[in-house]
Amino acid sequence: MSRSAEENLRDMEASNGAPVTEINVPIIWILGGPGSGKGTQCDRIVAKYGFTHLSSGDLLRNEVKSGSPRGQELTAIMERGELVPLEVVLDLIKEAILSSLASAKGFLIDGYPREKEQGVLFERTIAPVNLVIFYDASENTLVERLLERAKTSGRVDDNEETIKKRLHTFNTHNDQVVQQYSDKLKKIQAERTANEIFEETVQHIDQVLSTFVK
């Protein structure tokens, strides 16, 4: 039986749910469907601003590779075909933030939150997000881009049927996140050149940076 958001929140608060030490650099979430180009934009953002780039997927993969007790638990969960608990993902992100907090110029959190509850847990137990960037492109555009990538990627999930299922899942959950953070959200039209998209991205980031004390 799936757990409710309130049950997850209560558990987080009862264990290690206290917010981390004050964070005086921007926290930016990067959203976008598969094929939206957010990976390219993240690379350019990091190159320009020197932000610490965190990907929940990378953190999970690295933990599994480490062979730690938690990594072994994650391996077992994934082998059973179950979803990794939200609390585990949040713990990994929290640890990564704490480990680089002293020298970080900002945190760029890629592909997170994947659903509304993750965002609620993050802000409740780590810190408020300062900016949410959503790279928006039509389903047709994303399907075309992913099918083109499939010609060279070798990924078994890069076929039209699977791609459309992935996009449906993304859109269903992402719509809730977008509504939850409408006051901090900047939606960027992602069917343009990478340079045009980056130029608009920089404007939004610079605006957020201007609110931080030098």
PDB file of C-alpha atoms in Angstrom:
ATOM      1  CA  MET A   1       0.000   0.000   0.000  1.00  0.00           C
ATOM      2  CA  SER A   2       1.402   3.392  -0.952  1.00  0.00           C
ATOM      3  CA  ARG A   3       2.127   5.843   1.820  1.00  0.00           C
ATOM      4  CA  SER A   4       0.534   9.251   1.945  1.00  0.00           C
ATOM      5  CA  ALA A   5       2.462  12.509   1.810  1.00  0.00           C
ATOM      6  CA  GLU A   6       1.500  13.235   5.407  1.00  0.00           C
ATOM      7  CA  GLU A   7       2.849   9.866   6.593  1.00  0.00           C
ATOM      8  CA  ASN A   8       6.137  10.514   4.819  1.00  0.00           C
ATOM      9  CA  LEU A   9       6.349  14.007   6.275  1.00  0.00           C
ATOM     10  CA  ARG A  10       5.701  12.767   9.806  1.00  0.00           C
ATOM     11  CA  ASP A  11       8.417  10.137   9.466  1.00  0.00           C
ATOM     12  CA  MET A  12      10.921  12.677   8.157  1.00  0.00           C
ATOM     13  CA  GLU A  13      10.208  15.080  10.989  1.00  0.00           C
ATOM     14  CA  ALA A  14      10.430  12.325  13.600  1.00  0.00           C
ATOM     15  CA  SER A  15      13.852  11.198  12.363  1.00  0.00           C
ATOM     16  CA  ASN A  16      16.222  13.523  10.562  1.00  0.00           C
ATOM     17  CA  GLY A  17      13.636  15.977   9.391  1.00  0.00           C
ATOM     18  CA  ALA A  18      15.178  19.099  10.904  1.00  0.00           C
ATOM     19  CA  PRO A  19      16.234  21.643   8.265  1.00  0.00           C
ATOM     20  CA  VAL A  20      19.948  21.788   7.486  1.00  0.00           C
ATOM     21  CA  THR A  21      22.059  24.741   8.506  1.00  0.00           C
ATOM     22  CA  GLU A  22      21.164  28.043   6.850  1.00  0.00           C
ATOM     23  CA  ILE A  23      21.962  28.063   3.142  1.00  0.00           C
ATOM     24  CA  ASN A  24      23.060  31.445   1.830  1.00  0.00           C
ATOM     25  CA  VAL A  25      23.404  30.499  -1.828  1.00  0.00           C
ATOM     26  CA  PRO A  26      20.655  29.948  -4.388  1.00  0.00           C
ATOM     27  CA  ILE A  27      18.895  26.622  -4.750  1.00  0.00           C
ATOM     28  CA  ILE A  28      17.553  26.030  -8.242  1.00  0.00           C
ATOM     29  CA  TRP A  29      15.453  23.122  -9.437  1.00  0.00           C
ATOM     30  CA  ILE A  30      15.670  22.210 -13.117  1.00  0.00           C
ATOM     31  CA  LEU A  31      12.630  20.525 -14.642  1.00  0.00           C
ATOM     32  CA  GLY A  32      12.005  19.267 -18.147  1.00  0.00           C
ATOM     33  CA  GLY A  33      10.777  16.174 -19.886  1.00  0.00           C
ATOM     34  CA  PRO A  34      13.123  13.638 -21.483  1.00  0.00           C
ATOM     35  CA  GLY A  35      14.536  15.263 -24.595  1.00  0.00           C
ATOM     36  CA  SER A  36      13.889  18.829 -23.411  1.00  0.00           C
ATOM     37  CA  GLY A  37      17.596  19.697 -23.432  1.00  0.00           C
ATOM     38  CA  LYS A  38      17.877  20.373 -19.713  1.00  0.00           C
ATOM     39  CA  GLY A  39      21.112  18.365 -19.527  1.00  0.00           C
ATOM     40  CA  THR A  40      22.757  20.685 -22.035  1.00  0.00           C
ATOM     41  CA  GLN A  41      21.509  23.742 -20.166  1.00  0.00           C
ATOM     42  CA  CYS A  42      22.702  22.371 -16.805  1.00  0.00           C
ATOM     43  CA  ASP A  43      26.203  21.933 -18.234  1.00  0.00           C
ATOM     44  CA  ARG A  44      26.214  25.532 -19.439  1.00  0.00           C
ATOM     45  CA  ILE A  45      24.848  26.871 -16.157  1.00  0.00           C
ATOM     46  CA  VAL A  46      27.571  25.055 -14.208  1.00  0.00           C
ATOM     47  CA  ALA A  47      30.250  26.357 -16.579  1.00  0.00           C
ATOM     48  CA  LYS A  48      29.065  29.958 -16.182  1.00  0.00           C
ATOM     49  CA  TYR A  49      28.207  30.117 -12.488  1.00  0.00           C
ATOM     50  CA  GLY A  50      30.212  27.303 -10.893  1.00  0.00           C
ATOM     51  CA  PHE A  51      27.135  25.918  -9.162  1.00  0.00           C
ATOM     52  CA  THR A  52      27.177  22.471  -7.556  1.00  0.00           C
ATOM     53  CA  HIS A  53      25.201  20.223  -9.897  1.00  0.00           C
ATOM     54  CA  LEU A  54      23.224  17.457  -8.186  1.00  0.00           C
ATOM     55  CA  SER A  55      21.212  14.782  -9.985  1.00  0.00           C
ATOM     56  CA  SER A  56      19.090  12.423  -7.892  1.00  0.00           C
ATOM     57  CA  GLY A  57      19.614   9.699 -10.492  1.00  0.00           C
ATOM     58  CA  ASP A  58      23.399  10.073 -10.360  1.00  0.00           C
ATOM     59  CA  LEU A  59      23.379  10.098  -6.561  1.00  0.00           C
ATOM     60  CA  LEU A  60      21.389   6.854  -6.494  1.00  0.00           C
ATOM     61  CA  ARG A  61      23.644   5.182  -9.047  1.00  0.00           C
ATOM     62  CA  ASN A  62      26.777   6.251  -7.169  1.00  0.00           C
ATOM     63  CA  GLU A  63      25.388   4.933  -3.891  1.00  0.00           C
ATOM     64  CA  VAL A  64      24.628   1.572  -5.493  1.00  0.00           C
ATOM     65  CA  LYS A  65      28.126   1.401  -6.988  1.00  0.00           C
ATOM     66  CA  SER A  66      29.697   2.214  -3.603  1.00  0.00           C
ATOM     67  CA  GLY A  67      28.570  -1.125  -2.196  1.00  0.00           C
ATOM     68  CA  SER A  68      27.558   0.527   1.091  1.00  0.00           C
ATOM     69  CA  PRO A  69      24.819  -1.060   3.214  1.00  0.00           C
ATOM     70  CA  ARG A  70      22.409   1.558   1.901  1.00  0.00           C
ATOM     71  CA  GLY A  71      23.591   0.880  -1.646  1.00  0.00           C
ATOM     72  CA  GLN A  72      22.921  -2.825  -1.169  1.00  0.00           C
ATOM     73  CA  GLU A  73      19.417  -2.032   0.103  1.00  0.00           C
ATOM     74  CA  LEU A  74      18.806   0.152  -2.950  1.00  0.00           C
ATOM     75  CA  THR A  75      19.979  -2.627  -5.250  1.00  0.00           C
ATOM     76  CA  ALA A  76      17.528  -5.041  -3.631  1.00  0.00           C
ATOM     77  CA  ILE A  77      14.675  -2.529  -3.937  1.00  0.00           C
ATOM     78  CA  MET A  78      15.356  -1.935  -7.629  1.00  0.00           C
ATOM     79  CA  GLU A  79      15.783  -5.647  -8.357  1.00  0.00           C
ATOM     80  CA  ARG A  80      12.296  -6.185  -6.910  1.00  0.00           C
ATOM     81  CA  GLY A  81      11.037  -3.536  -9.299  1.00  0.00           C
ATOM     82  CA  GLU A  82       9.968  -1.246  -6.459  1.00  0.00           C
ATOM     83  CA  LEU A  83      10.306   2.513  -6.303  1.00  0.00           C
ATOM     84  CA  VAL A  84      13.097   3.944  -4.162  1.00  0.00           C
ATOM     85  CA  PRO A  85      11.508   5.620  -1.093  1.00  0.00           C
ATOM     86  CA  LEU A  86      11.353   9.405  -1.282  1.00  0.00           C
ATOM     87  CA  GLU A  87      13.153   9.652   2.041  1.00  0.00           C
ATOM     88  CA  VAL A  88      16.202   7.832   0.693  1.00  0.00           C
ATOM     89  CA  VAL A  89      16.487  10.147  -2.312  1.00  0.00           C
ATOM     90  CA  LEU A  90      16.088  13.161  -0.057  1.00  0.00           C
ATOM     91  CA  ASP A  91      18.758  11.884   2.346  1.00  0.00           C
ATOM     92  CA  LEU A  92      21.224  11.527  -0.536  1.00  0.00           C
ATOM     93  CA  ILE A  93      20.535  15.066  -1.751  1.00  0.00           C
ATOM     94  CA  LYS A  94      20.758  16.436   1.796  1.00  0.00           C
ATOM     95  CA  GLU A  95      24.114  14.724   2.392  1.00  0.00           C
ATOM     96  CA  ALA A  96      25.470  16.007  -0.928  1.00  0.00           C
ATOM     97  CA  ILE A  97      24.428  19.566  -0.059  1.00  0.00           C
ATOM     98  CA  LEU A  98      26.001  19.398   3.402  1.00  0.00           C
ATOM     99  CA  SER A  99      29.249  17.961   2.064  1.00  0.00           C
ATOM    100  CA  SER A 100      29.772  20.866  -0.349  1.00  0.00           C
ATOM    101  CA  LEU A 101      27.998  23.664   1.503  1.00  0.00           C
ATOM    102  CA  ALA A 102      31.158  25.422   2.672  1.00  0.00           C
ATOM    103  CA  SER A 103      32.423  26.113  -0.854  1.00  0.00           C
ATOM    104  CA  ALA A 104      29.223  26.036  -2.931  1.00  0.00           C
ATOM    105  CA  LYS A 105      28.234  29.050  -5.023  1.00  0.00           C
ATOM    106  CA  GLY A 106      24.756  27.636  -5.533  1.00  0.00           C
ATOM    107  CA  PHE A 107      22.962  24.323  -5.962  1.00  0.00           C
ATOM    108  CA  LEU A 108      21.555  23.201  -9.291  1.00  0.00           C
ATOM    109  CA  ILE A 109      19.291  20.222  -8.659  1.00  0.00           C
ATOM    110  CA  ASP A 110      18.541  18.453 -11.902  1.00  0.00           C
ATOM    111  CA  GLY A 111      15.305  16.559 -12.557  1.00  0.00           C
ATOM    112  CA  TYR A 112      13.976  17.193  -9.074  1.00  0.00           C
ATOM    113  CA  PRO A 113      11.350  17.133  -7.735  1.00  0.00           C
ATOM    114  CA  ARG A 114       9.703  14.512  -9.904  1.00  0.00           C
ATOM    115  CA  GLU A 115       6.434  14.914  -8.035  1.00  0.00           C
ATOM    116  CA  LYS A 116       4.806  17.398  -5.684  1.00  0.00           C
ATOM    117  CA  GLU A 117       5.481  15.396  -2.506  1.00  0.00           C
ATOM    118  CA  GLN A 118       9.234  15.412  -3.152  1.00  0.00           C
ATOM    119  CA  GLY A 119       9.221  19.194  -3.331  1.00  0.00           C
ATOM    120  CA  VAL A 120       7.259  19.484  -0.103  1.00  0.00           C
ATOM    121  CA  LEU A 121       9.699  17.178   1.700  1.00  0.00           C
ATOM    122  CA  PHE A 122      12.716  19.043   0.322  1.00  0.00           C
ATOM    123  CA  GLU A 123      11.525  22.462   1.472  1.00  0.00           C
ATOM    124  CA  ARG A 124      10.364  21.131   4.825  1.00  0.00           C
ATOM    125  CA  THR A 125      13.634  19.363   5.688  1.00  0.00           C
ATOM    126  CA  ILE A 126      16.398  21.111   3.725  1.00  0.00           C
ATOM    127  CA  ALA A 127      15.606  24.669   2.607  1.00  0.00           C
ATOM    128  CA  PRO A 128      13.220  26.672   0.434  1.00  0.00           C
ATOM    129  CA  VAL A 129      13.927  26.619  -3.283  1.00  0.00           C
ATOM    130  CA  ASN A 130      14.712  30.016  -4.822  1.00  0.00           C
ATOM    131  CA  LEU A 131      13.984  29.325  -8.482  1.00  0.00           C
ATOM    132  CA  VAL A 132      12.262  26.582 -10.468  1.00  0.00           C
ATOM    133  CA  ILE A 133      13.135  26.455 -14.175  1.00  0.00           C
ATOM    134  CA  PHE A 134      10.961  24.339 -16.444  1.00  0.00           C
ATOM    135  CA  TYR A 135      12.164  23.701 -20.008  1.00  0.00           C
ATOM    136  CA  ASP A 136       8.896  23.242 -21.859  1.00  0.00           C
ATOM    137  CA  ALA A 137       8.506  21.540 -25.223  1.00  0.00           C
ATOM    138  CA  SER A 138       5.594  19.838 -26.952  1.00  0.00           C
ATOM    139  CA  GLU A 139       5.186  16.079 -26.788  1.00  0.00           C
ATOM    140  CA  ASN A 140       5.697  15.813 -30.554  1.00  0.00           C
ATOM    141  CA  THR A 141       9.023  17.634 -30.317  1.00  0.00           C
ATOM    142  CA  LEU A 142      10.225  15.476 -27.429  1.00  0.00           C
ATOM    143  CA  VAL A 143       9.226  12.256 -29.196  1.00  0.00           C
ATOM    144  CA  GLU A 144      11.059  13.341 -32.363  1.00  0.00           C
ATOM    145  CA  ARG A 145      14.207  14.240 -30.420  1.00  0.00           C
ATOM    146  CA  LEU A 146      14.230  10.980 -28.478  1.00  0.00           C
ATOM    147  CA  LEU A 147      13.635   8.868 -31.568  1.00  0.00           C
ATOM    148  CA  GLU A 148      16.543  10.641 -33.240  1.00  0.00           C
ATOM    149  CA  ARG A 149      18.703   9.951 -30.177  1.00  0.00           C
ATOM    150  CA  ALA A 150      17.612   6.312 -30.296  1.00  0.00           C
ATOM    151  CA  LYS A 151      19.444   5.830 -33.579  1.00  0.00           C
ATOM    152  CA  THR A 152      22.757   6.030 -31.728  1.00  0.00           C
ATOM    153  CA  SER A 153      21.943   5.614 -28.023  1.00  0.00           C
ATOM    154  CA  GLY A 154      21.399   1.868 -27.939  1.00  0.00           C
ATOM    155  CA  ARG A 155      18.879   2.387 -25.134  1.00  0.00           C
ATOM    156  CA  VAL A 156      16.123  -0.223 -25.103  1.00  0.00           C
ATOM    157  CA  ASP A 157      13.596   2.344 -23.823  1.00  0.00           C
ATOM    158  CA  ASP A 158      14.099   4.685 -26.789  1.00  0.00           C
ATOM    159  CA  ASN A 159      11.150   3.444 -28.840  1.00  0.00           C
ATOM    160  CA  GLU A 160       7.999   5.418 -29.592  1.00  0.00           C
ATOM    161  CA  GLU A 161       5.624   3.459 -27.350  1.00  0.00           C
ATOM    162  CA  THR A 162       7.918   3.576 -24.311  1.00  0.00           C
ATOM    163  CA  ILE A 163       8.824   7.221 -24.934  1.00  0.00           C
ATOM    164  CA  LYS A 164       5.158   8.242 -24.928  1.00  0.00           C
ATOM    165  CA  LYS A 165       4.580   6.358 -21.672  1.00  0.00           C
ATOM    166  CA  ARG A 166       7.559   8.118 -20.075  1.00  0.00           C
ATOM    167  CA  LEU A 167       6.270  11.499 -21.233  1.00  0.00           C
ATOM    168  CA  HIS A 168       2.788  10.773 -19.909  1.00  0.00           C
ATOM    169  CA  THR A 169       4.213   9.861 -16.497  1.00  0.00           C
ATOM    170  CA  PHE A 170       6.412  12.956 -16.473  1.00  0.00           C
ATOM    171  CA  ASN A 171       3.597  15.316 -17.470  1.00  0.00           C
ATOM    172  CA  THR A 172       1.158  13.871 -14.927  1.00  0.00           C
ATOM    173  CA  HIS A 173       3.483  14.502 -11.995  1.00  0.00           C
ATOM    174  CA  ASN A 174       5.171  17.631 -13.346  1.00  0.00           C
ATOM    175  CA  ASP A 175       1.859  19.471 -13.741  1.00  0.00           C
ATOM    176  CA  GLN A 176       1.351  19.198  -9.970  1.00  0.00           C
ATOM    177  CA  VAL A 177       4.857  20.516  -9.270  1.00  0.00           C
ATOM    178  CA  VAL A 178       4.342  23.449 -11.644  1.00  0.00           C
ATOM    179  CA  GLN A 179       1.094  24.379  -9.904  1.00  0.00           C
ATOM    180  CA  GLN A 180       2.663  24.038  -6.443  1.00  0.00           C
ATOM    181  CA  TYR A 181       5.544  26.426  -7.260  1.00  0.00           C
ATOM    182  CA  SER A 182       3.890  28.871  -9.641  1.00  0.00           C
ATOM    183  CA  ASP A 183       5.314  31.835  -7.684  1.00  0.00           C
ATOM    184  CA  LYS A 184       8.917  30.648  -8.187  1.00  0.00           C
ATOM    185  CA  LEU A 185       8.492  29.020 -11.598  1.00  0.00           C
ATOM    186  CA  LYS A 186      10.036  30.286 -14.824  1.00  0.00           C
ATOM    187  CA  LYS A 187       8.773  28.365 -17.848  1.00  0.00           C
ATOM    188  CA  ILE A 188      11.221  28.547 -20.749  1.00  0.00           C
ATOM    189  CA  GLN A 189      10.161  27.610 -24.267  1.00  0.00           C
ATOM    190  CA  ALA A 190      12.614  24.856 -25.227  1.00  0.00           C
ATOM    191  CA  GLU A 191      11.924  24.563 -28.949  1.00  0.00           C
ATOM    192  CA  ARG A 192      14.571  27.151 -29.827  1.00  0.00           C
ATOM    193  CA  THR A 193      18.327  27.100 -30.213  1.00  0.00           C
ATOM    194  CA  ALA A 194      20.433  26.177 -27.181  1.00  0.00           C
ATOM    195  CA  ASN A 195      21.901  29.695 -27.178  1.00  0.00           C
ATOM    196  CA  GLU A 196      18.498  31.370 -27.113  1.00  0.00           C
ATOM    197  CA  ILE A 197      17.330  29.107 -24.297  1.00  0.00           C
ATOM    198  CA  PHE A 198      20.492  29.749 -22.301  1.00  0.00           C
ATOM    199  CA  GLU A 199      20.210  33.506 -22.740  1.00  0.00           C
ATOM    200  CA  GLU A 200      16.765  33.478 -21.129  1.00  0.00           C
ATOM    201  CA  THR A 201      17.966  31.060 -18.433  1.00  0.00           C
ATOM    202  CA  VAL A 202      20.778  33.438 -17.489  1.00  0.00           C
ATOM    203  CA  GLN A 203      18.339  36.343 -17.097  1.00  0.00           C
ATOM    204  CA  HIS A 204      16.302  34.404 -14.528  1.00  0.00           C
ATOM    205  CA  ILE A 205      19.357  33.168 -12.618  1.00  0.00           C
ATOM    206  CA  ASP A 206      20.938  36.623 -12.535  1.00  0.00           C
ATOM    207  CA  GLN A 207      17.716  38.038 -11.109  1.00  0.00           C
ATOM    208  CA  VAL A 208      17.790  35.495  -8.281  1.00  0.00           C
ATOM    209  CA  LEU A 209      21.495  36.069  -7.610  1.00  0.00           C
ATOM    210  CA  SER A 210      20.872  39.805  -7.243  1.00  0.00           C
ATOM    211  CA  THR A 211      18.768  39.080  -4.132  1.00  0.00           C
ATOM    212  CA  PHE A 212      21.668  37.430  -2.305  1.00  0.00           C
ATOM    213  CA  VAL A 213      24.026  39.478  -0.154  1.00  0.00           C
ATOM    214  CA  LYS A 214      27.487  39.535  -1.678  1.00  0.00           C
TER     215      LYS A 214
END
